[in-house]
């Protein structure tokens, strides 16, 4: 399997490089939320096996498919996630430019100062352009907007807006409808009219976005539940 992946991602390279590149792809790009260390490969294999088992059960009619509109199966991407993507791309551009400046200086036999090698405007302009135009990495548009200051309520509404990535030209009846799991999380009343109806929503007043759990915190929660004499059901 490693050789097969290596032939796909590093075709024409040496066998040693293909194997190394294949392992890098598995560690960094396959289920990265489970970790990017090499010791996480077994956990990823178990995860893929469970996914395959569920898929076969759905095909055989042994279980119902997951509800994609259930908020357990959803994740909100907040401003920090978008800034992370933007900074990653900006730093990649900076490192490529540094490499180019160093190679050009070396080929010409000239001395290169740190200021010439590390051009800060490459990093700054990438970030400033995205924030100024709203055109983000990944082809996203309208990510950064002028904050609505007409009233205090309008400002709160704008800050707590949730925009679905689904296209507006399609019906998407289920996505536009109210789902029972939105109770307490999404305002059932506030949504614009027209093609954005149901696809642009707002967080409920008392809703707070959780940041997830680390493995240690997850285990603490399990221990608390066990101390409450709650029995686990297989």
PDB file of C-alpha atoms in Angstrom:
ATOM      1  CA  UNK A   1       0.000   0.000   0.000  1.00  0.00           C
ATOM      2  CA  UNK A   2       2.858   2.378   0.840  1.00  0.00           C
ATOM      3  CA  UNK A   3       4.456   1.735  -2.553  1.00  0.00           C
ATOM      4  CA  UNK A   4       1.112   2.253  -4.320  1.00  0.00           C
ATOM      5  CA  UNK A   5       0.618   5.634  -2.619  1.00  0.00           C
ATOM      6  CA  UNK A   6       4.245   6.554  -3.284  1.00  0.00           C
ATOM      7  CA  UNK A   7       3.839   5.864  -7.000  1.00  0.00           C
ATOM      8  CA  UNK A   8       0.859   8.205  -6.991  1.00  0.00           C
ATOM      9  CA  UNK A   9       2.343  11.148  -5.064  1.00  0.00           C
ATOM     10  CA  UNK A  10       5.994  10.901  -6.167  1.00  0.00           C
ATOM     11  CA  UNK A  11       5.953   9.249  -9.564  1.00  0.00           C
ATOM     12  CA  UNK A  12       9.366   8.897 -11.185  1.00  0.00           C
ATOM     13  CA  UNK A  13      11.335   9.447  -7.970  1.00  0.00           C
ATOM     14  CA  UNK A  14      13.580   6.959  -6.187  1.00  0.00           C
ATOM     15  CA  UNK A  15      11.921   4.197  -4.165  1.00  0.00           C
ATOM     16  CA  UNK A  16      13.284   5.575  -0.896  1.00  0.00           C
ATOM     17  CA  UNK A  17      11.834   9.017  -1.613  1.00  0.00           C
ATOM     18  CA  UNK A  18       8.467   7.539  -2.717  1.00  0.00           C
ATOM     19  CA  UNK A  19       8.128   5.613   0.546  1.00  0.00           C
ATOM     20  CA  UNK A  20       9.089   8.659   2.600  1.00  0.00           C
ATOM     21  CA  UNK A  21       6.647  10.860   0.684  1.00  0.00           C
ATOM     22  CA  UNK A  22       3.821   8.317   1.068  1.00  0.00           C
ATOM     23  CA  UNK A  23       4.372   8.130   4.829  1.00  0.00           C
ATOM     24  CA  UNK A  24       4.383  11.933   4.999  1.00  0.00           C
ATOM     25  CA  UNK A  25       1.044  12.097   3.155  1.00  0.00           C
ATOM     26  CA  UNK A  26      -0.506   9.522   5.511  1.00  0.00           C
ATOM     27  CA  UNK A  27       0.755  11.311   8.616  1.00  0.00           C
ATOM     28  CA  UNK A  28       0.014  14.906   7.625  1.00  0.00           C
ATOM     29  CA  UNK A  29      -2.982  14.778   5.271  1.00  0.00           C
ATOM     30  CA  UNK A  30      -4.960  11.626   6.161  1.00  0.00           C
ATOM     31  CA  UNK A  31      -7.298  12.341   9.087  1.00  0.00           C
ATOM     32  CA  UNK A  32      -4.997  15.048  10.514  1.00  0.00           C
ATOM     33  CA  UNK A  33      -7.431  15.731  13.369  1.00  0.00           C
ATOM     34  CA  UNK A  34      -6.323  12.412  14.902  1.00  0.00           C
ATOM     35  CA  UNK A  35      -2.705  13.531  14.974  1.00  0.00           C
ATOM     36  CA  UNK A  36       0.187  13.844  12.557  1.00  0.00           C
ATOM     37  CA  UNK A  37       2.631  11.602  14.422  1.00  0.00           C
ATOM     38  CA  UNK A  38       3.620   8.227  12.968  1.00  0.00           C
ATOM     39  CA  UNK A  39       2.293   6.369  16.033  1.00  0.00           C
ATOM     40  CA  UNK A  40      -1.243   7.507  15.101  1.00  0.00           C
ATOM     41  CA  UNK A  41      -1.353   5.338  11.968  1.00  0.00           C
ATOM     42  CA  UNK A  42      -2.913   2.376  13.790  1.00  0.00           C
ATOM     43  CA  UNK A  43      -5.683   4.609  15.190  1.00  0.00           C
ATOM     44  CA  UNK A  44      -6.322   5.966  11.695  1.00  0.00           C
ATOM     45  CA  UNK A  45      -6.574   2.419  10.330  1.00  0.00           C
ATOM     46  CA  UNK A  46      -9.175   1.536  12.990  1.00  0.00           C
ATOM     47  CA  UNK A  47     -11.099   4.719  12.166  1.00  0.00           C
ATOM     48  CA  UNK A  48     -11.148   3.893   8.440  1.00  0.00           C
ATOM     49  CA  UNK A  49     -12.252   0.324   9.221  1.00  0.00           C
ATOM     50  CA  UNK A  50     -15.170   1.627  11.304  1.00  0.00           C
ATOM     51  CA  UNK A  51     -16.146   4.002   8.486  1.00  0.00           C
ATOM     52  CA  UNK A  52     -16.113   1.113   6.016  1.00  0.00           C
ATOM     53  CA  UNK A  53     -18.198  -1.023   8.380  1.00  0.00           C
ATOM     54  CA  UNK A  54     -20.826   1.712   8.719  1.00  0.00           C
ATOM     55  CA  UNK A  55     -20.918   2.202   4.948  1.00  0.00           C
ATOM     56  CA  UNK A  56     -21.502  -1.509   4.347  1.00  0.00           C
ATOM     57  CA  UNK A  57     -24.232  -1.558   7.008  1.00  0.00           C
ATOM     58  CA  UNK A  58     -26.025   1.314   5.247  1.00  0.00           C
ATOM     59  CA  UNK A  59     -25.723  -0.452   1.877  1.00  0.00           C
ATOM     60  CA  UNK A  60     -27.137  -3.674   3.383  1.00  0.00           C
ATOM     61  CA  UNK A  61     -29.966  -1.761   5.058  1.00  0.00           C
ATOM     62  CA  UNK A  62     -28.792  -2.625   8.573  1.00  0.00           C
ATOM     63  CA  UNK A  63     -28.666   1.018   9.693  1.00  0.00           C
ATOM     64  CA  UNK A  64     -29.912   4.422   8.596  1.00  0.00           C
ATOM     65  CA  UNK A  65     -27.470   6.950   7.117  1.00  0.00           C
ATOM     66  CA  UNK A  66     -26.394   9.787   9.380  1.00  0.00           C
ATOM     67  CA  UNK A  67     -28.445  12.972   9.342  1.00  0.00           C
ATOM     68  CA  UNK A  68     -26.105  15.563   7.819  1.00  0.00           C
ATOM     69  CA  UNK A  69     -28.265  18.397   9.189  1.00  0.00           C
ATOM     70  CA  UNK A  70     -27.973  17.138  12.778  1.00  0.00           C
ATOM     71  CA  UNK A  71     -25.803  19.595  14.710  1.00  0.00           C
ATOM     72  CA  UNK A  72     -23.807  16.729  16.184  1.00  0.00           C
ATOM     73  CA  UNK A  73     -22.470  16.220  12.659  1.00  0.00           C
ATOM     74  CA  UNK A  74     -21.685  19.890  12.070  1.00  0.00           C
ATOM     75  CA  UNK A  75     -18.744  22.126  12.846  1.00  0.00           C
ATOM     76  CA  UNK A  76     -18.596  25.911  12.815  1.00  0.00           C
ATOM     77  CA  UNK A  77     -15.514  27.524  11.324  1.00  0.00           C
ATOM     78  CA  UNK A  78     -14.870  30.752  13.207  1.00  0.00           C
ATOM     79  CA  UNK A  79     -12.608  33.693  12.401  1.00  0.00           C
ATOM     80  CA  UNK A  80      -9.582  32.070  14.021  1.00  0.00           C
ATOM     81  CA  UNK A  81      -9.789  29.101  11.638  1.00  0.00           C
ATOM     82  CA  UNK A  82      -9.832  31.404   8.614  1.00  0.00           C
ATOM     83  CA  UNK A  83      -6.940  33.482   9.963  1.00  0.00           C
ATOM     84  CA  UNK A  84      -4.984  30.265  10.510  1.00  0.00           C
ATOM     85  CA  UNK A  85      -5.465  29.290   6.856  1.00  0.00           C
ATOM     86  CA  UNK A  86      -4.511  32.769   5.686  1.00  0.00           C
ATOM     87  CA  UNK A  87      -1.376  32.955   7.829  1.00  0.00           C
ATOM     88  CA  UNK A  88      -0.313  29.477   6.703  1.00  0.00           C
ATOM     89  CA  UNK A  89      -0.524  30.501   3.037  1.00  0.00           C
ATOM     90  CA  UNK A  90       1.181  33.839   3.736  1.00  0.00           C
ATOM     91  CA  UNK A  91       4.070  32.163   5.568  1.00  0.00           C
ATOM     92  CA  UNK A  92       4.408  29.629   2.744  1.00  0.00           C
ATOM     93  CA  UNK A  93       4.725  32.511   0.271  1.00  0.00           C
ATOM     94  CA  UNK A  94       7.328  34.119   2.527  1.00  0.00           C
ATOM     95  CA  UNK A  95       9.431  30.956   2.762  1.00  0.00           C
ATOM     96  CA  UNK A  96       9.276  30.436  -1.014  1.00  0.00           C
ATOM     97  CA  UNK A  97      10.377  34.026  -1.575  1.00  0.00           C
ATOM     98  CA  UNK A  98      13.225  33.613   0.927  1.00  0.00           C
ATOM     99  CA  UNK A  99      14.383  30.479  -0.872  1.00  0.00           C
ATOM    100  CA  UNK A 100      14.262  32.291  -4.217  1.00  0.00           C
ATOM    101  CA  UNK A 101      16.227  35.288  -2.894  1.00  0.00           C
ATOM    102  CA  UNK A 102      18.902  33.039  -1.385  1.00  0.00           C
ATOM    103  CA  UNK A 103      19.263  30.934  -4.538  1.00  0.00           C
ATOM    104  CA  UNK A 104      19.476  34.033  -6.743  1.00  0.00           C
ATOM    105  CA  UNK A 105      22.083  35.626  -4.480  1.00  0.00           C
ATOM    106  CA  UNK A 106      24.115  32.410  -4.411  1.00  0.00           C
ATOM    107  CA  UNK A 107      24.052  32.036  -8.207  1.00  0.00           C
ATOM    108  CA  UNK A 108      25.223  35.641  -8.661  1.00  0.00           C
ATOM    109  CA  UNK A 109      27.876  35.377  -5.988  1.00  0.00           C
ATOM    110  CA  UNK A 110      26.568  38.386  -4.081  1.00  0.00           C
ATOM    111  CA  UNK A 111      26.256  38.931  -0.360  1.00  0.00           C
ATOM    112  CA  UNK A 112      22.687  38.991   0.874  1.00  0.00           C
ATOM    113  CA  UNK A 113      21.514  40.868   3.955  1.00  0.00           C
ATOM    114  CA  UNK A 114      18.736  39.611   6.203  1.00  0.00           C
ATOM    115  CA  UNK A 115      16.531  42.519   5.127  1.00  0.00           C
ATOM    116  CA  UNK A 116      16.902  41.519   1.476  1.00  0.00           C
ATOM    117  CA  UNK A 117      16.359  37.818   2.151  1.00  0.00           C
ATOM    118  CA  UNK A 118      13.319  38.232   4.415  1.00  0.00           C
ATOM    119  CA  UNK A 119      10.999  40.670   2.670  1.00  0.00           C
ATOM    120  CA  UNK A 120       8.301  41.411   5.208  1.00  0.00           C
ATOM    121  CA  UNK A 121       6.024  42.993   2.613  1.00  0.00           C
ATOM    122  CA  UNK A 122       5.440  39.541   1.064  1.00  0.00           C
ATOM    123  CA  UNK A 123       3.803  38.393   4.303  1.00  0.00           C
ATOM    124  CA  UNK A 124       2.053  41.693   5.018  1.00  0.00           C
ATOM    125  CA  UNK A 125       0.558  42.178   1.559  1.00  0.00           C
ATOM    126  CA  UNK A 126      -0.946  38.679   1.496  1.00  0.00           C
ATOM    127  CA  UNK A 127      -2.774  39.307   4.762  1.00  0.00           C
ATOM    128  CA  UNK A 128      -3.763  42.905   3.958  1.00  0.00           C
ATOM    129  CA  UNK A 129      -5.149  41.969   0.534  1.00  0.00           C
ATOM    130  CA  UNK A 130      -7.371  39.208   1.933  1.00  0.00           C
ATOM    131  CA  UNK A 131      -8.727  41.392   4.739  1.00  0.00           C
ATOM    132  CA  UNK A 132      -9.277  44.406   2.457  1.00  0.00           C
ATOM    133  CA  UNK A 133     -11.064  42.549  -0.352  1.00  0.00           C
ATOM    134  CA  UNK A 134     -12.717  39.732   1.604  1.00  0.00           C
ATOM    135  CA  UNK A 135     -11.337  37.208  -0.895  1.00  0.00           C
ATOM    136  CA  UNK A 136      -9.810  34.479   1.250  1.00  0.00           C
ATOM    137  CA  UNK A 137      -7.675  31.458   0.473  1.00  0.00           C
ATOM    138  CA  UNK A 138      -9.536  28.495  -0.964  1.00  0.00           C
ATOM    139  CA  UNK A 139     -11.699  30.647  -3.234  1.00  0.00           C
ATOM    140  CA  UNK A 140     -13.867  31.973  -0.404  1.00  0.00           C
ATOM    141  CA  UNK A 141     -15.413  35.415  -0.880  1.00  0.00           C
ATOM    142  CA  UNK A 142     -16.961  37.820   1.614  1.00  0.00           C
ATOM    143  CA  UNK A 143     -15.085  36.423   4.610  1.00  0.00           C
ATOM    144  CA  UNK A 144     -14.127  39.860   5.950  1.00  0.00           C
ATOM    145  CA  UNK A 145     -16.862  42.504   5.882  1.00  0.00           C
ATOM    146  CA  UNK A 146     -17.526  45.980   7.213  1.00  0.00           C
ATOM    147  CA  UNK A 147     -19.132  45.575  10.627  1.00  0.00           C
ATOM    148  CA  UNK A 148     -22.734  46.766  10.757  1.00  0.00           C
ATOM    149  CA  UNK A 149     -22.874  49.676  13.221  1.00  0.00           C
ATOM    150  CA  UNK A 150     -26.419  50.880  12.547  1.00  0.00           C
ATOM    151  CA  UNK A 151     -27.449  49.793  16.043  1.00  0.00           C
ATOM    152  CA  UNK A 152     -26.175  47.679  18.912  1.00  0.00           C
ATOM    153  CA  UNK A 153     -28.532  44.834  18.003  1.00  0.00           C
ATOM    154  CA  UNK A 154     -27.404  44.972  14.365  1.00  0.00           C
ATOM    155  CA  UNK A 155     -23.778  44.720  15.492  1.00  0.00           C
ATOM    156  CA  UNK A 156     -24.509  41.681  17.677  1.00  0.00           C
ATOM    157  CA  UNK A 157     -26.434  40.065  14.844  1.00  0.00           C
ATOM    158  CA  UNK A 158     -23.595  40.614  12.382  1.00  0.00           C
ATOM    159  CA  UNK A 159     -20.976  39.249  14.769  1.00  0.00           C
ATOM    160  CA  UNK A 160     -23.007  36.084  15.423  1.00  0.00           C
ATOM    161  CA  UNK A 161     -23.908  35.336  11.813  1.00  0.00           C
ATOM    162  CA  UNK A 162     -23.567  31.762  10.547  1.00  0.00           C
ATOM    163  CA  UNK A 163     -23.231  31.351   6.777  1.00  0.00           C
ATOM    164  CA  UNK A 164     -23.689  27.972   5.105  1.00  0.00           C
ATOM    165  CA  UNK A 165     -21.263  27.106   2.271  1.00  0.00           C
ATOM    166  CA  UNK A 166     -24.089  25.554   0.214  1.00  0.00           C
ATOM    167  CA  UNK A 167     -24.884  27.171  -3.123  1.00  0.00           C
ATOM    168  CA  UNK A 168     -27.868  29.518  -3.145  1.00  0.00           C
ATOM    169  CA  UNK A 169     -29.122  28.378  -6.553  1.00  0.00           C
ATOM    170  CA  UNK A 170     -30.186  24.911  -5.298  1.00  0.00           C
ATOM    171  CA  UNK A 171     -33.256  24.188  -3.133  1.00  0.00           C
ATOM    172  CA  UNK A 172     -31.519  22.395  -0.220  1.00  0.00           C
ATOM    173  CA  UNK A 173     -34.862  22.041   1.565  1.00  0.00           C
ATOM    174  CA  UNK A 174     -33.488  20.058   4.515  1.00  0.00           C
ATOM    175  CA  UNK A 175     -30.620  22.490   5.094  1.00  0.00           C
ATOM    176  CA  UNK A 176     -32.961  25.493   5.021  1.00  0.00           C
ATOM    177  CA  UNK A 177     -35.495  23.981   7.420  1.00  0.00           C
ATOM    178  CA  UNK A 178     -35.299  24.258  11.189  1.00  0.00           C
ATOM    179  CA  UNK A 179     -33.754  21.158  12.747  1.00  0.00           C
ATOM    180  CA  UNK A 180     -34.667  20.136  16.325  1.00  0.00           C
ATOM    181  CA  UNK A 181     -30.973  20.014  17.285  1.00  0.00           C
ATOM    182  CA  UNK A 182     -30.670  23.736  16.499  1.00  0.00           C
ATOM    183  CA  UNK A 183     -32.702  24.553  19.614  1.00  0.00           C
ATOM    184  CA  UNK A 184     -30.623  26.766  21.882  1.00  0.00           C
ATOM    185  CA  UNK A 185     -27.871  27.048  19.289  1.00  0.00           C
ATOM    186  CA  UNK A 186     -29.412  28.813  16.278  1.00  0.00           C
ATOM    187  CA  UNK A 187     -32.003  31.580  16.345  1.00  0.00           C
ATOM    188  CA  UNK A 188     -35.224  30.112  14.843  1.00  0.00           C
ATOM    189  CA  UNK A 189     -36.505  33.499  13.698  1.00  0.00           C
ATOM    190  CA  UNK A 190     -33.696  35.589  12.223  1.00  0.00           C
ATOM    191  CA  UNK A 191     -32.810  34.739   8.630  1.00  0.00           C
ATOM    192  CA  UNK A 192     -32.904  36.865   5.454  1.00  0.00           C
ATOM    193  CA  UNK A 193     -35.495  36.534   2.717  1.00  0.00           C
ATOM    194  CA  UNK A 194     -34.770  35.384  -0.795  1.00  0.00           C
ATOM    195  CA  UNK A 195     -32.169  32.805  -1.882  1.00  0.00           C
ATOM    196  CA  UNK A 196     -30.253  33.144   1.408  1.00  0.00           C
ATOM    197  CA  UNK A 197     -33.280  32.133   3.472  1.00  0.00           C
ATOM    198  CA  UNK A 198     -32.303  29.332   5.843  1.00  0.00           C
ATOM    199  CA  UNK A 199     -28.689  29.309   4.649  1.00  0.00           C
ATOM    200  CA  UNK A 200     -27.697  32.467   6.522  1.00  0.00           C
ATOM    201  CA  UNK A 201     -28.540  32.073  10.195  1.00  0.00           C
ATOM    202  CA  UNK A 202     -27.560  33.587  13.537  1.00  0.00           C
ATOM    203  CA  UNK A 203     -26.374  32.070  16.777  1.00  0.00           C
ATOM    204  CA  UNK A 204     -28.849  32.074  19.647  1.00  0.00           C
ATOM    205  CA  UNK A 205     -28.269  34.686  22.359  1.00  0.00           C
ATOM    206  CA  UNK A 206     -26.958  32.226  24.966  1.00  0.00           C
ATOM    207  CA  UNK A 207     -25.043  30.017  22.525  1.00  0.00           C
ATOM    208  CA  UNK A 208     -21.314  29.587  23.077  1.00  0.00           C
ATOM    209  CA  UNK A 209     -19.024  27.807  20.620  1.00  0.00           C
ATOM    210  CA  UNK A 210     -16.977  25.064  22.260  1.00  0.00           C
ATOM    211  CA  UNK A 211     -13.368  24.535  21.234  1.00  0.00           C
ATOM    212  CA  UNK A 212     -13.316  20.765  21.646  1.00  0.00           C
ATOM    213  CA  UNK A 213     -11.510  18.550  24.142  1.00  0.00           C
ATOM    214  CA  UNK A 214      -7.970  17.328  24.478  1.00  0.00           C
ATOM    215  CA  UNK A 215      -7.497  13.624  25.211  1.00  0.00           C
ATOM    216  CA  UNK A 216      -6.752  14.364  28.874  1.00  0.00           C
ATOM    217  CA  UNK A 217      -9.878  16.513  29.264  1.00  0.00           C
ATOM    218  CA  UNK A 218     -11.972  13.881  27.513  1.00  0.00           C
ATOM    219  CA  UNK A 219     -10.784  11.245  29.988  1.00  0.00           C
ATOM    220  CA  UNK A 220     -11.576  13.574  32.910  1.00  0.00           C
ATOM    221  CA  UNK A 221     -15.137  13.903  31.614  1.00  0.00           C
ATOM    222  CA  UNK A 222     -15.462  10.112  31.339  1.00  0.00           C
ATOM    223  CA  UNK A 223     -14.217   9.726  34.925  1.00  0.00           C
ATOM    224  CA  UNK A 224     -16.737  12.296  36.185  1.00  0.00           C
ATOM    225  CA  UNK A 225     -19.580  10.424  34.460  1.00  0.00           C
ATOM    226  CA  UNK A 226     -18.412   7.127  35.974  1.00  0.00           C
ATOM    227  CA  UNK A 227     -18.290   8.716  39.438  1.00  0.00           C
ATOM    228  CA  UNK A 228     -21.972   9.566  38.947  1.00  0.00           C
ATOM    229  CA  UNK A 229     -22.656   5.804  38.645  1.00  0.00           C
ATOM    230  CA  UNK A 230     -23.589   6.119  34.971  1.00  0.00           C
ATOM    231  CA  UNK A 231     -23.196   2.753  33.261  1.00  0.00           C
ATOM    232  CA  UNK A 232     -21.689   2.542  29.780  1.00  0.00           C
ATOM    233  CA  UNK A 233     -23.882   0.867  27.148  1.00  0.00           C
ATOM    234  CA  UNK A 234     -22.119  -1.107  24.426  1.00  0.00           C
TER     235      UNK A 234
END
